[in-house]
PDB file of N, CA and C in Angstrom:
ATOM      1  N   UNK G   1     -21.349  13.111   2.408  1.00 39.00           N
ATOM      2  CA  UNK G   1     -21.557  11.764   1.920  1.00 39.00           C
ATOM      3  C   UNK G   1     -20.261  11.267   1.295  1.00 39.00           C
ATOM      4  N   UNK G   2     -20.158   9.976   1.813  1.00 44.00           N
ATOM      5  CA  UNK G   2     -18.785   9.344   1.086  1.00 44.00           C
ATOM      6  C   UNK G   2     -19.075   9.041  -0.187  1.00 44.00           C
ATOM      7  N   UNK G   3     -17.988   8.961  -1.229  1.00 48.00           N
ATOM      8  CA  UNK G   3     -18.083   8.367  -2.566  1.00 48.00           C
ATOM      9  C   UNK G   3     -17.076   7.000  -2.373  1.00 48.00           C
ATOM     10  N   UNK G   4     -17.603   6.112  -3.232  1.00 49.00           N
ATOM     11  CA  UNK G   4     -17.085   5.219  -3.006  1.00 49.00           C
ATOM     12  C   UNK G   4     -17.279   4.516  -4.522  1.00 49.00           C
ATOM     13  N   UNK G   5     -15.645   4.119  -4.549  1.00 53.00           N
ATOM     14  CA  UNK G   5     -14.599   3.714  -6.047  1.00 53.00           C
ATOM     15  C   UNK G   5     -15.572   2.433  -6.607  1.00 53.00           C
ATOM     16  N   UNK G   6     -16.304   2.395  -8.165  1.00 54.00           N
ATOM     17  CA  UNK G   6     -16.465   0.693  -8.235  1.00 54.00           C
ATOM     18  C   UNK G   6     -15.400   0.086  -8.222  1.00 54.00           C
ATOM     19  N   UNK G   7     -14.538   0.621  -8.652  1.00 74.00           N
ATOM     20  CA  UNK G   7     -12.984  -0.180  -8.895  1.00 74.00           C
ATOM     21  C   UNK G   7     -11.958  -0.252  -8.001  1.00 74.00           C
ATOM     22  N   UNK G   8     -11.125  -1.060  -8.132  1.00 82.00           N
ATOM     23  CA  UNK G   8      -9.747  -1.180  -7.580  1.00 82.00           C
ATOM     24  C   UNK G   8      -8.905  -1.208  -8.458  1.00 82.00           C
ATOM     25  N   UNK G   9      -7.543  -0.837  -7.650  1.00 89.00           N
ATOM     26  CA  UNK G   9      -6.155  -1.036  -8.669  1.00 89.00           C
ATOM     27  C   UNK G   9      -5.415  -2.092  -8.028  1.00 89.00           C
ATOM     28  N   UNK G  10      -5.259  -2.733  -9.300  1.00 92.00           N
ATOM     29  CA  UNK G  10      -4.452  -4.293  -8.704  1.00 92.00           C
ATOM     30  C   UNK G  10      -2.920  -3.814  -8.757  1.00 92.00           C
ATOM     31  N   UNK G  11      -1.939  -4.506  -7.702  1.00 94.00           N
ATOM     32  CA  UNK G  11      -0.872  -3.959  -7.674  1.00 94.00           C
ATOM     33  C   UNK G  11      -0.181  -5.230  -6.961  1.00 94.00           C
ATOM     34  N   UNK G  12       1.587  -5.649  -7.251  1.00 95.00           N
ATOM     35  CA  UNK G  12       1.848  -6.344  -6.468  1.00 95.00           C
ATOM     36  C   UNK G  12       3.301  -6.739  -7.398  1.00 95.00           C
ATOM     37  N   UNK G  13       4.160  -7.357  -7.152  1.00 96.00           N
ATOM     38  CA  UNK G  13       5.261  -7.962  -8.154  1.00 96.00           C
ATOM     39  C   UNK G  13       6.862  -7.241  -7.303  1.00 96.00           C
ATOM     40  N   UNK G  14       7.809  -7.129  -7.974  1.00 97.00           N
ATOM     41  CA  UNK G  14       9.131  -6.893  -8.251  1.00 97.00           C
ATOM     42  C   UNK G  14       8.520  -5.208  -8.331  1.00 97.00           C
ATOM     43  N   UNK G  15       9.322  -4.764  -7.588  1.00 95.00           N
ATOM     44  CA  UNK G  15       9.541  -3.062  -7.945  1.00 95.00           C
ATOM     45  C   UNK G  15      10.982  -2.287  -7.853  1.00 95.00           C
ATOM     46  N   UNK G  16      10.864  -2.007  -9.180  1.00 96.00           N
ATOM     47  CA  UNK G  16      12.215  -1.668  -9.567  1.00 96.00           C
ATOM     48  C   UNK G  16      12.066   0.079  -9.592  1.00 96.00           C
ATOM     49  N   UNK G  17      12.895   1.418  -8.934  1.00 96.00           N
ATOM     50  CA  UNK G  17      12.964   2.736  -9.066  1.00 96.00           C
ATOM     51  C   UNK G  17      12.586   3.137  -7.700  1.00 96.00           C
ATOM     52  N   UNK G  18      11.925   4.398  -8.656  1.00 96.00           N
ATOM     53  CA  UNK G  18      10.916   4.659  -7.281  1.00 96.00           C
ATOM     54  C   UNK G  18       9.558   4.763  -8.374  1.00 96.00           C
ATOM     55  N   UNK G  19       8.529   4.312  -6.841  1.00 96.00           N
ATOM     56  CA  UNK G  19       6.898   4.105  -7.325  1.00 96.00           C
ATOM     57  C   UNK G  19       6.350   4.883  -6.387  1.00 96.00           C
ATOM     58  N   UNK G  20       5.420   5.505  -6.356  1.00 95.00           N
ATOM     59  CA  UNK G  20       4.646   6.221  -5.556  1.00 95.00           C
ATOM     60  C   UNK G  20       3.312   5.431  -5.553  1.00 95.00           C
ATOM     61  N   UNK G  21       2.206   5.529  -4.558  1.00 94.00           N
ATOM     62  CA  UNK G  21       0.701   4.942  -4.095  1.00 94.00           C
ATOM     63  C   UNK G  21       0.099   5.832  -4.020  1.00 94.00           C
ATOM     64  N   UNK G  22      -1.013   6.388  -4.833  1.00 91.00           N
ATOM     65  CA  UNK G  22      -1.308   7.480  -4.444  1.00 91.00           C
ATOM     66  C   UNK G  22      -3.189   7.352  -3.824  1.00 91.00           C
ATOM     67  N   UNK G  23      -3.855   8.316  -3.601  1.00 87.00           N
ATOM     68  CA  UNK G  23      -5.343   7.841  -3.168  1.00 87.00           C
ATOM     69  C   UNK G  23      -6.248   8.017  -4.292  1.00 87.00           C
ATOM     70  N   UNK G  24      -5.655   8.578  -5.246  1.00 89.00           N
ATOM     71  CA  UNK G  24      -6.702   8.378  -6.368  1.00 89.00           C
ATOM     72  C   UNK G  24      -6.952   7.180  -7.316  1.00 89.00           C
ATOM     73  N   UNK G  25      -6.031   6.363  -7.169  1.00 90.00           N
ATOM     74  CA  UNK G  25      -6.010   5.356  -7.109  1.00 90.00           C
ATOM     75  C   UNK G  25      -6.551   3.901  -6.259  1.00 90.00           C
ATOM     76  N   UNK G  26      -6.482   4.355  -5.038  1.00 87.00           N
ATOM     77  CA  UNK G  26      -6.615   3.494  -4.153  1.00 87.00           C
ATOM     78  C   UNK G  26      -8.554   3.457  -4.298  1.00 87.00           C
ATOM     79  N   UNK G  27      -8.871   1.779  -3.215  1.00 89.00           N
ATOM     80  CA  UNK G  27      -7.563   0.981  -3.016  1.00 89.00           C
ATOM     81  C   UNK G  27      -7.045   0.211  -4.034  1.00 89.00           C
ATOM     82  N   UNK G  28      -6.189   0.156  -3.472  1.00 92.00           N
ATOM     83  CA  UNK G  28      -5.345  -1.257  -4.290  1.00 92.00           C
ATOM     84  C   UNK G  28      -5.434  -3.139  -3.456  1.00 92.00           C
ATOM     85  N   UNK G  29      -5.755  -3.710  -4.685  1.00 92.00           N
ATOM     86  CA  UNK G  29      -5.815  -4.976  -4.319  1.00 92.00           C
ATOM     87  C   UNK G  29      -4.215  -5.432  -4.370  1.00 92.00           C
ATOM     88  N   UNK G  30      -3.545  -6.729  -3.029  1.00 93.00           N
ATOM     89  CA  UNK G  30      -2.363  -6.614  -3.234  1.00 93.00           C
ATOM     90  C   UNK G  30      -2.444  -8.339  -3.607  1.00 93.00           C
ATOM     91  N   UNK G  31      -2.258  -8.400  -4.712  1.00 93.00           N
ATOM     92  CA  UNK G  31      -2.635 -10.522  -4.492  1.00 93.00           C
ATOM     93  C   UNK G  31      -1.459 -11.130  -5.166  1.00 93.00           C
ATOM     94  N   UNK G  32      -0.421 -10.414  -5.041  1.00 96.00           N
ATOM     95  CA  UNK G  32       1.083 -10.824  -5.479  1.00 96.00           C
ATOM     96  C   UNK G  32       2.159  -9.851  -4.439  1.00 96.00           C
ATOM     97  N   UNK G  33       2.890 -10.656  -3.918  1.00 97.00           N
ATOM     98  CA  UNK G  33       3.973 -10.539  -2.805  1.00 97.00           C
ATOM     99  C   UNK G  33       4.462  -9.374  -3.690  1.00 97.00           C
ATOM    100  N   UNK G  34       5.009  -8.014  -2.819  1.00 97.00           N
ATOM    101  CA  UNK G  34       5.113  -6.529  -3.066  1.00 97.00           C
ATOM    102  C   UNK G  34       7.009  -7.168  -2.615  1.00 97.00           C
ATOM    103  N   UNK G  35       7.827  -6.654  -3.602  1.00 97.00           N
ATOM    104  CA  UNK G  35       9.110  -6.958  -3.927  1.00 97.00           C
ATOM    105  C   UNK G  35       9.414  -5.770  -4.084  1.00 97.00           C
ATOM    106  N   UNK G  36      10.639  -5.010  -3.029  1.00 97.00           N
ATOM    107  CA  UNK G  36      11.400  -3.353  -3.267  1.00 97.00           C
ATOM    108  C   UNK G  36      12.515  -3.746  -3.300  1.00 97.00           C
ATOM    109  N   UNK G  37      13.253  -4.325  -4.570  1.00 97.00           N
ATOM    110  CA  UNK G  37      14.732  -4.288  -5.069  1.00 97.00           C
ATOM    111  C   UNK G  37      15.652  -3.188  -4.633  1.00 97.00           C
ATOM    112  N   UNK G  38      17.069  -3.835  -4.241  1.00 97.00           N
ATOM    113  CA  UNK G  38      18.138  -2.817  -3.800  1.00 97.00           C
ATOM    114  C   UNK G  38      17.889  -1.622  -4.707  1.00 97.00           C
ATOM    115  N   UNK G  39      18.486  -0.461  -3.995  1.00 97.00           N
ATOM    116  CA  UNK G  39      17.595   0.821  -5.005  1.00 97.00           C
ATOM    117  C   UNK G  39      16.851   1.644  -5.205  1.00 97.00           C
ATOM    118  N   UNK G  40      16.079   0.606  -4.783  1.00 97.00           N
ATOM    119  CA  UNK G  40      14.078   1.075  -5.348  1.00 97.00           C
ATOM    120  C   UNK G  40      13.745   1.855  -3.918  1.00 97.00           C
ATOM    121  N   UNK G  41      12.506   2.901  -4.481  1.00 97.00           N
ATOM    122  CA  UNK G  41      11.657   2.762  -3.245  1.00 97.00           C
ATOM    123  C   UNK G  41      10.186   2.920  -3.621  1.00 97.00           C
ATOM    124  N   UNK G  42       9.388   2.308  -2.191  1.00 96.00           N
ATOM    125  CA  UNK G  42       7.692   2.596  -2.454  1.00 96.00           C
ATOM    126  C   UNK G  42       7.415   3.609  -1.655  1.00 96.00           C
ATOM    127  N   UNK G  43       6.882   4.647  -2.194  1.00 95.00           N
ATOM    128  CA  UNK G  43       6.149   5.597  -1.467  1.00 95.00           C
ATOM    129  C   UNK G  43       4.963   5.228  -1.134  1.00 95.00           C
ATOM    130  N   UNK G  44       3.814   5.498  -0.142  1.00 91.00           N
ATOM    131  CA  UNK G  44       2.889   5.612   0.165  1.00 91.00           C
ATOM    132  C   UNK G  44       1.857   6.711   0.509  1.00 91.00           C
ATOM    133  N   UNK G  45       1.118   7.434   0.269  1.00 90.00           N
ATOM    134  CA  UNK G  45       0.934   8.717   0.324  1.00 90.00           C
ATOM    135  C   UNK G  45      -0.505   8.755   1.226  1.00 90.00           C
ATOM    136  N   UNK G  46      -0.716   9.555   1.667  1.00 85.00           N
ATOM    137  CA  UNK G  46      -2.000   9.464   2.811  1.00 85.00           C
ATOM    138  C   UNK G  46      -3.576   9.185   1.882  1.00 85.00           C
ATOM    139  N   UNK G  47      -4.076   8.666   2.991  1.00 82.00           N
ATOM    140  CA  UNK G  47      -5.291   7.830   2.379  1.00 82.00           C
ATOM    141  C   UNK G  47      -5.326   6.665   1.598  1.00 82.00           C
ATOM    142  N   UNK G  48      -4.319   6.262   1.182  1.00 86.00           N
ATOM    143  CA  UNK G  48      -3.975   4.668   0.708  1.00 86.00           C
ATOM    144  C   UNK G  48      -4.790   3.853   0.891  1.00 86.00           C
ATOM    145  N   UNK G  49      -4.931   2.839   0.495  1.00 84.00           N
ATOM    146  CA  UNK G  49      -5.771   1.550   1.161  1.00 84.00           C
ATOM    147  C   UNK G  49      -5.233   0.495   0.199  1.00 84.00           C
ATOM    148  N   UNK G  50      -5.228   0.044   1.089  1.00 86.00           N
ATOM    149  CA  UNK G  50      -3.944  -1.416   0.513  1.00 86.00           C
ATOM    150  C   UNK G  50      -4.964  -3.105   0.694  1.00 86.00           C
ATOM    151  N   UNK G  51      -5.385  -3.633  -0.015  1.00 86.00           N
ATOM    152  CA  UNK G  51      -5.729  -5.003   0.289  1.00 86.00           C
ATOM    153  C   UNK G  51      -5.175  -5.884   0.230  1.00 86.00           C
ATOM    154  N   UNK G  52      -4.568  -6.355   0.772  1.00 87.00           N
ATOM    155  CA  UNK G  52      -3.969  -7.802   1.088  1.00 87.00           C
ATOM    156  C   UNK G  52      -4.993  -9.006   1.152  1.00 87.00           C
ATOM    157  N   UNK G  53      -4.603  -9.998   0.017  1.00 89.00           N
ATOM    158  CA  UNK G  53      -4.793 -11.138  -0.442  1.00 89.00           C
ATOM    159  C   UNK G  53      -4.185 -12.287   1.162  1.00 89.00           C
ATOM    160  N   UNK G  54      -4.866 -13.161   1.575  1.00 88.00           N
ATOM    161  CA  UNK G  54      -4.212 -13.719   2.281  1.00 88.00           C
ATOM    162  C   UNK G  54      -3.103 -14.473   1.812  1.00 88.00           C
ATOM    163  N   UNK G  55      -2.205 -14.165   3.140  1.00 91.00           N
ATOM    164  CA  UNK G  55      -0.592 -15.093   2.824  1.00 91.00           C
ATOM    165  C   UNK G  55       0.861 -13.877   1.752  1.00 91.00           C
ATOM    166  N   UNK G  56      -0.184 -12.726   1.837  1.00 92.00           N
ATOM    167  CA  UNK G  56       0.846 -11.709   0.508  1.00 92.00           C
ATOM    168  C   UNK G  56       1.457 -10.410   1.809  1.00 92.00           C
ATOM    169  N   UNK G  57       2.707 -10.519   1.274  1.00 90.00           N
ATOM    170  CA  UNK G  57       2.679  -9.173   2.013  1.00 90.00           C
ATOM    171  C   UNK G  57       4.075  -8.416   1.323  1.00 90.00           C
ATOM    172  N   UNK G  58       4.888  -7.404   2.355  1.00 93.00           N
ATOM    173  CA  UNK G  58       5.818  -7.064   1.229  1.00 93.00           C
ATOM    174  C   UNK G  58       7.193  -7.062   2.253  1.00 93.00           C
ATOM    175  N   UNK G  59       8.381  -7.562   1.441  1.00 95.00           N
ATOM    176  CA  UNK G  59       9.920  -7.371   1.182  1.00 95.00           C
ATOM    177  C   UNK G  59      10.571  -6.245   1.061  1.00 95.00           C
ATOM    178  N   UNK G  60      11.317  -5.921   2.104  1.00 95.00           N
ATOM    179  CA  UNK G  60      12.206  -4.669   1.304  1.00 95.00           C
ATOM    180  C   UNK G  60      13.643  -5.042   1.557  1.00 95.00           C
ATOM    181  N   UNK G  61      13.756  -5.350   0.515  1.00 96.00           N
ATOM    182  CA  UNK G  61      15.451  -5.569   0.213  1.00 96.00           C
ATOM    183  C   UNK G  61      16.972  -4.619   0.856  1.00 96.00           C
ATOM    184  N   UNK G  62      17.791  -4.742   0.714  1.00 95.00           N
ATOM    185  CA  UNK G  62      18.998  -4.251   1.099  1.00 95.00           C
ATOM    186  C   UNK G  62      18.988  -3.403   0.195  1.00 95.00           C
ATOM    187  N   UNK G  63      19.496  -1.921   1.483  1.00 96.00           N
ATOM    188  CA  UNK G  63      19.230  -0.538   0.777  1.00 96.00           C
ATOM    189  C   UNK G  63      17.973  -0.061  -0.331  1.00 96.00           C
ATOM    190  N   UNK G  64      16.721  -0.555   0.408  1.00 96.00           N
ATOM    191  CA  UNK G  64      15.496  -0.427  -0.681  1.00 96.00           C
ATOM    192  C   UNK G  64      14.807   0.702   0.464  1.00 96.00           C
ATOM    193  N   UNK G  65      13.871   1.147   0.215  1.00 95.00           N
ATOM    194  CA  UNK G  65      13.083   1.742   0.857  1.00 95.00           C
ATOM    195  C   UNK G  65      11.565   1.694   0.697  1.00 95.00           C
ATOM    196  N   UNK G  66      10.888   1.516   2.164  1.00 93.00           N
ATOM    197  CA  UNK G  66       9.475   1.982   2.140  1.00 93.00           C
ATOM    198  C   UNK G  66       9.218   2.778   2.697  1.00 93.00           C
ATOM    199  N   UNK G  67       8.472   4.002   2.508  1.00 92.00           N
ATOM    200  CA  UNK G  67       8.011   5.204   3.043  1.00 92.00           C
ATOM    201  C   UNK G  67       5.871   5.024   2.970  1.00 92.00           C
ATOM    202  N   UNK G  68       5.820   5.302   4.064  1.00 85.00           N
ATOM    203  CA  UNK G  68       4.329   5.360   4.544  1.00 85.00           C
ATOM    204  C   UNK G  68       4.361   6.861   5.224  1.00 85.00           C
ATOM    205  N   UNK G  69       3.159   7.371   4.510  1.00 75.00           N
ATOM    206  CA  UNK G  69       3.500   8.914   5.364  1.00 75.00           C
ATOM    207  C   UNK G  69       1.346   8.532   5.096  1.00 75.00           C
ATOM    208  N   UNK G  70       1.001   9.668   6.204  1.00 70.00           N
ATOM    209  CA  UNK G  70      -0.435   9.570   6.853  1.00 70.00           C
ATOM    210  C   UNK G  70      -0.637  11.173   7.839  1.00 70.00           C
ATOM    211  N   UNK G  71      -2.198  11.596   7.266  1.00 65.00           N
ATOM    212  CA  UNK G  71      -2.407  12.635   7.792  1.00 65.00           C
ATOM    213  C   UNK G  71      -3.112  12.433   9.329  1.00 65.00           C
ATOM    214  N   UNK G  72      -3.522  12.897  10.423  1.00 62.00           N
ATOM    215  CA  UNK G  72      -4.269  11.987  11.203  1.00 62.00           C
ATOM    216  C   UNK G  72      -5.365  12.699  10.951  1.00 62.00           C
ATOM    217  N   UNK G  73      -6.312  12.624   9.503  1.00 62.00           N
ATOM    218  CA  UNK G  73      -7.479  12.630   9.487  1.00 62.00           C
ATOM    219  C   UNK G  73      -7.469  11.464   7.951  1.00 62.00           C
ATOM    220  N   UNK G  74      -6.251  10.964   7.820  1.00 57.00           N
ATOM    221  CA  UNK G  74      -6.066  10.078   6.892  1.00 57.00           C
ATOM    222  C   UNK G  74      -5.499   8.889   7.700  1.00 57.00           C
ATOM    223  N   UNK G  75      -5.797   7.980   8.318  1.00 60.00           N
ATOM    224  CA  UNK G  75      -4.531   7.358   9.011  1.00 60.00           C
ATOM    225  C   UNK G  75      -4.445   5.814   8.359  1.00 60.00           C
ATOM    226  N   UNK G  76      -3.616   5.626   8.899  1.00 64.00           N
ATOM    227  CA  UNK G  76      -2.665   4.298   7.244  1.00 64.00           C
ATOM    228  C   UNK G  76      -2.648   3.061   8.228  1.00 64.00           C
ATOM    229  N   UNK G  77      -3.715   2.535   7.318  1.00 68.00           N
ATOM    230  CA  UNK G  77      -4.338   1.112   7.527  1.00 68.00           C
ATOM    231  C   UNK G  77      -3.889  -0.248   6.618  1.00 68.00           C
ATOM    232  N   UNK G  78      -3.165  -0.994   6.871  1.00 68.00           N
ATOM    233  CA  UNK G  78      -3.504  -2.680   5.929  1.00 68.00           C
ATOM    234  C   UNK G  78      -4.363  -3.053   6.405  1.00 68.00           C
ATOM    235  N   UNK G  79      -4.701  -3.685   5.335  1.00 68.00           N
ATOM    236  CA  UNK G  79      -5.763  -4.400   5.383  1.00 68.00           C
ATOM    237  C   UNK G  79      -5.506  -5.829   4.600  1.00 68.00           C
ATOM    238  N   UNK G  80      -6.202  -6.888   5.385  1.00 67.00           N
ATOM    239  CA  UNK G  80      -6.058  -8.604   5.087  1.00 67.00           C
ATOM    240  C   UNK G  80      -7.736  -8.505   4.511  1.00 67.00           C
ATOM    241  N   UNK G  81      -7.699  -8.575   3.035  1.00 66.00           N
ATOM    242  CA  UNK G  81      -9.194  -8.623   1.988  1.00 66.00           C
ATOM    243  C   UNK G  81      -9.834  -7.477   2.549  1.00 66.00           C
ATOM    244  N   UNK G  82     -11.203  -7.646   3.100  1.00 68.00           N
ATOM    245  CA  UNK G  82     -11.781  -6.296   3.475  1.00 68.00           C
ATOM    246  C   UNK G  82     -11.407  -5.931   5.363  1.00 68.00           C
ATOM    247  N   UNK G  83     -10.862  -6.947   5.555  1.00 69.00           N
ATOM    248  CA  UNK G  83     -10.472  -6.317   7.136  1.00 69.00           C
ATOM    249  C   UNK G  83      -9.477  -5.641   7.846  1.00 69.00           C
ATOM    250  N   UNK G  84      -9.550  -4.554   8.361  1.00 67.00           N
ATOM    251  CA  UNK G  84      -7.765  -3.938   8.940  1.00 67.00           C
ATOM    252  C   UNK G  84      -6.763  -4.693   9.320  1.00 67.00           C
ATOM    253  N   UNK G  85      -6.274  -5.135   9.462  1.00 71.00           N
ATOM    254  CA  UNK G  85      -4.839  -6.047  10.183  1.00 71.00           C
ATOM    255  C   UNK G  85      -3.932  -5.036  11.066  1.00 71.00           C
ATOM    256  N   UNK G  86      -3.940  -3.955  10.814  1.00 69.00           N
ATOM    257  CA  UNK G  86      -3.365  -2.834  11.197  1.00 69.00           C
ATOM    258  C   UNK G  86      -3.516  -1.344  10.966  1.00 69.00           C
ATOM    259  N   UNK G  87      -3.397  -0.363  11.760  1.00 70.00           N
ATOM    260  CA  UNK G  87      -3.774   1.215  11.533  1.00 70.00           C
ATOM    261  C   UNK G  87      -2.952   1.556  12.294  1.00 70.00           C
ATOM    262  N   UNK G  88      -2.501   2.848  11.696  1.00 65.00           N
ATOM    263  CA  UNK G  88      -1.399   3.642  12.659  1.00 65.00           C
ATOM    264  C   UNK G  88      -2.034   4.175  13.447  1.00 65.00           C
ATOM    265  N   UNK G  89      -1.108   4.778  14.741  1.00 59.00           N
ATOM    266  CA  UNK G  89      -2.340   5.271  16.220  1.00 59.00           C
ATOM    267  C   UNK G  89      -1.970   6.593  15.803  1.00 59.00           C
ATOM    268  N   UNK G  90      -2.389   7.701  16.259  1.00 48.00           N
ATOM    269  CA  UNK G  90      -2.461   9.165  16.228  1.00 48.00           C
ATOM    270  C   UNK G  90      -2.177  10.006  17.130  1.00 48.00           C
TER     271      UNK G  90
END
């Protein structure tokens, strides 16, 4: 049986370092444009779940980094509010 979070983690702005996403957390609501400053990076870690607010999505700046890593019994999905927009293939 699945468990399933009452909550979400809201997430979104300027990201300055490095940040990691992790699934104990997730998902995350994204309802502010995701900003990776020269520098920085976002990790993503398997099982994520990302919600995207319509019209939000994310920037990665000069010399910034995004890393998405996915198990294929975890596979790494956006999502636009509650619908996929995208999933990695396997």
């Amino acid at each position: 049986m699945r468990k399933y979070k009452a909550r979400t983690t809201e997430f979104g702005g300027y990201i300055s370092g490095n940040v990691i996403l992790n699934s104990l957390d997730s998902p995350y609501e994204i309802r502010k444009d995701v900003i990776i400053e020269s520098g920085s990076s976002l990790v993503i870690k398997p099982g994520v779940e990302l919600r995207f607010a319509p019209g939000i999505g994310i920037t990665v700046m000069k010399e910034a980094v995004l890393e998405a890593r996915f198990l294929l019994k975890n596979l790494f999905c956006f999502f636009l509010g509650r619908t996929p927009t995208f999933c990695s293939n396997a």
